[in-house]
Coordinates of C-alpha atoms and ligand atoms in Angstrom, one line a residue:
M63 CA 54.0 39.6 218.8
E64 CA 51.2 37.2 218.1
T65 CA 52.3 33.8 219.5
S66 CA 50.9 30.9 217.5
S67 CA 48.5 28.2 219.2
S68 CA 51.5 25.8 219.0
D69 CA 53.4 28.2 221.3
S70 CA 50.6 27.8 223.8
V71 CA 50.4 24.3 223.5
D72 CA 54.2 23.9 224.1
R73 CA 54.4 26.0 227.0
W74 CA 52.2 23.8 228.9
E75 CA 54.2 20.8 227.9
T76 CA 57.7 22.2 228.6
A77 CA 57.1 24.3 231.9
D78 CA 58.0 22.3 235.0
Y79 CA 55.0 22.0 237.5
E80 CA 55.6 23.4 241.0
P81 CA 53.1 23.0 243.6
G82 CA 52.1 26.2 245.4
K83 CA 52.8 26.8 249.0
W84 CA 49.5 25.9 250.7
D85 CA 49.7 22.4 250.9
W86 CA 45.9 21.7 251.2
A87 CA 45.5 23.3 248.1
A88 CA 48.5 21.5 246.4
A89 CA 46.9 18.1 247.8
Q90 CA 43.4 19.0 246.3
V91 CA 45.1 19.6 242.8
E92 CA 46.9 16.1 243.1
A93 CA 43.8 14.1 244.1
Y94 CA 41.7 15.9 241.5
E95 CA 44.1 15.3 238.7
A96 CA 44.8 11.6 239.8
S97 CA 40.9 10.6 239.6
G98 CA 40.3 12.6 236.3
G99 CA 38.3 15.2 238.3
T100 CA 35.9 12.7 239.8
E101 CA 37.4 13.0 243.4
A102 CA 38.5 16.2 245.7
N103 CA 36.2 18.2 243.1
T104 CA 34.5 20.0 245.9
L105 CA 35.7 22.6 248.7
L106 CA 35.8 20.3 251.8
E107 CA 32.4 19.6 253.5
T108 CA 30.7 22.4 251.5
G109 CA 30.0 20.2 248.7
L110 CA 30.6 23.2 246.2
P111 CA 32.4 22.5 243.1
I112 CA 35.7 23.4 242.2
L113 CA 38.2 23.5 239.2
I114 CA 41.8 23.5 238.7
M115 CA 43.3 26.5 236.7
W116 CA 46.8 26.3 235.1
T117 CA 49.2 29.4 234.7
I118 CA 52.7 30.1 234.1
G119 CA 54.6 31.7 236.7
H120 CA 55.5 35.1 235.2
K121 CA 58.7 35.3 237.5
S122 CA 59.6 31.7 237.8
G123 CA 58.3 30.3 234.4
K124 CA 56.9 27.2 236.4
L125 CA 53.7 25.7 235.7
R126 CA 51.3 26.6 238.8
K127 CA 48.0 24.8 239.2
V128 CA 45.5 26.5 241.4
P129 CA 42.1 25.2 242.8
L130 CA 39.2 27.6 242.5
M131 CA 35.5 27.6 243.0
V132 CA 33.3 26.9 239.9
V133 CA 31.4 30.0 238.7
E134 CA 30.4 29.1 235.4
H135 CA 27.8 30.7 232.9
N136 CA 27.3 29.7 229.2
G137 CA 30.8 28.2 229.0
E138 CA 32.6 31.1 230.7
Y139 CA 34.1 31.1 234.0
A140 CA 34.6 33.9 236.6
I141 CA 38.3 33.5 238.3
V142 CA 37.9 35.5 241.6
A143 CA 41.2 36.4 243.2
S144 CA 39.9 36.5 246.5
K145 CA 42.7 34.8 248.7
G146 CA 40.0 34.5 251.6
G147 CA 40.0 38.2 251.8
A148 CA 43.7 38.9 252.4
E149 CA 44.9 42.3 251.9
A150 CA 47.2 41.1 249.1
H151 CA 46.2 39.6 245.8
P152 CA 47.0 35.9 245.4
A153 CA 50.4 35.5 243.7
W154 CA 48.8 33.6 240.9
Y155 CA 46.9 36.8 240.0
H156 CA 50.1 38.5 238.8
N157 CA 50.6 35.6 236.4
L158 CA 47.2 36.1 234.7
V159 CA 47.8 39.9 234.5
A160 CA 51.2 39.0 232.7
D161 CA 49.6 36.3 230.5
P162 CA 45.9 36.1 230.1
R163 CA 46.1 32.6 228.4
I164 CA 45.2 29.7 231.1
R165 CA 43.9 26.2 231.1
I166 CA 40.9 25.3 233.1
Q167 CA 40.2 21.6 234.3
D168 CA 36.6 21.4 235.2
G169 CA 36.1 17.5 234.8
P170 CA 38.2 14.8 233.2
E171 CA 40.6 17.1 230.9
P172 CA 42.2 20.6 231.1
S173 CA 41.3 23.0 228.1
D174 CA 42.4 26.5 227.0
Y175 CA 40.9 29.7 227.9
E176 CA 41.7 33.3 227.4
L177 CA 41.1 35.9 230.2
R178 CA 39.7 39.4 230.3
Q179 CA 39.4 41.4 233.5
V180 CA 36.0 42.9 234.2
S181 CA 34.9 46.1 235.6
G182 CA 31.7 48.2 236.0
E183 CA 28.5 46.6 235.2
E184 CA 30.0 43.4 233.7
R185 CA 31.8 42.9 237.0
A186 CA 28.7 43.5 239.0
V187 CA 26.9 40.8 237.0
W188 CA 29.6 38.5 237.3
W189 CA 30.1 39.3 241.0
V190 CA 26.4 38.2 241.5
R191 CA 27.0 35.0 240.0
A192 CA 30.1 34.5 242.0
V193 CA 28.6 35.0 245.3
A194 CA 25.5 32.9 244.3
A195 CA 28.0 30.1 243.7
Y196 CA 30.2 30.6 246.8
P197 CA 28.6 33.0 249.3
P198 CA 31.9 33.4 251.6
Y199 CA 33.2 35.5 248.4
Q200 CA 31.0 38.4 249.8
E201 CA 32.4 38.0 253.4
Y202 CA 35.8 38.1 251.8
Q203 CA 35.1 41.3 250.0
D204 CA 33.4 43.0 253.2
K205 CA 36.7 42.1 255.2
T206 CA 39.4 43.9 253.0
E207 CA 39.8 47.3 251.4
R208 CA 41.3 45.6 248.3
E209 CA 38.8 45.3 245.4
I210 CA 38.7 41.6 244.6
P211 CA 39.7 41.1 241.0
V212 CA 37.3 39.2 238.9
M213 CA 38.5 37.9 235.6
V214 CA 36.4 36.1 233.2
A215 CA 37.8 33.1 231.0
S216 CA 36.4 32.5 227.6
P217 CA 37.3 29.3 225.8
I218 CA 39.7 29.4 223.1
A219 CA 38.4 27.3 219.9
Ligands
F42_88 N1 41.8 30.9 246.2 C1 41.1 32.0 245.6 O1 41.8 33.2 245.5 N2 39.8 32.0 245.2 C2 39.0 30.7 245.1 O2 37.9 30.7 244.8 C3 39.7 29.7 245.8 C4 38.9 28.4 245.8 C5 39.7 27.4 246.4 C6 39.1 26.0 246.5 C7 39.9 24.8 246.9 C8 41.2 25.0 247.3 O3 41.9 24.0 247.8 C9 41.8 26.3 247.3 C10 41.0 27.4 246.8 N3 41.7 28.8 246.7 C11 41.0 29.8 246.1 C12 43.2 28.9 247.3 C13 44.1 28.9 246.1 O4 44.0 27.5 245.5 C14 45.4 29.5 246.3 O5 46.0 28.4 247.2 C15 45.2 30.7 247.1 O6 44.6 31.5 246.2 C16 46.7 31.3 247.1 O7 47.2 31.6 245.8 P1 48.9 32.0 245.8 O8 49.4 32.0 244.4 O9 48.9 33.4 246.5 O10 49.6 30.7 246.6 C17 50.8 31.0 247.4 C18 50.6 30.6 248.9 C19 51.9 30.4 246.9 O11 51.9 29.3 246.6 N4 52.8 31.2 246.3 C20 54.0 30.7 245.7 C21 55.3 30.7 246.4 O12 56.2 29.9 246.0 O13 55.1 31.6 247.6 C22 54.1 31.4 244.2 C23 53.1 31.3 243.2 C24 53.2 31.9 241.9 O14 52.5 31.7 241.0 N5 54.4 32.8 241.8 C25 54.7 33.5 240.4 C26 55.8 32.6 239.7 O15 56.4 33.3 238.9 O16 55.9 31.4 239.9 C27 55.0 35.0 240.9 C28 53.9 35.4 241.5 C29 54.0 37.0 242.0 O17 54.3 37.2 243.1 O18 54.5 37.8 241.1

């Protein structure tokens, strides 16, 4: 069933925000949004830029906001479900599989994006970009059997 763009706008307005369980990440979301993206916009002392991704919990229906590293190329972003190299995917990854429509805030305001999971050659190209943006991604991949999913977000006009 094709959902209209108004559905997608409504769901962001109607879903109740529920912070994630990692307090430091939830605190970063709060500080980033309160400053319109001018503060708390890097990962601790690395100085590397972060963005805030919005998803809808596929079990809870809650609005979830997830800080992630910025891996951007020609207006598209890679979403890297690394979770520090944990054995399991981050919970938010399952939300994206259930519904690829997300919002990304990389600056003052969030905007709408559509995700595709990438594999093979396309994943390899984006993986190089991801590790260039945030080198620890390679350490995370080296320490787990899990293939860290990479999804690419394209802007929805
Ligand atoms: N995590 C990454 O994976 N990649 C990054 O590049 C990254 C960068 C980053 C930068 C700054 C920062 O502050 C944090 C950063 N993180 C990065 C951490 C990221 O923001 C998340 O905290 C982390 O990936 C863990 O995500 P998580 O969704 O597994 O969070 C857990 C701890 C959590 O909050 N779980 C919730 C809970 O109540 O237990 C549920 C979250 C959820 O979405 N639940 C779904 C629902 O329906 O509501 C169901 C999901 C399911 O399990 O099916």
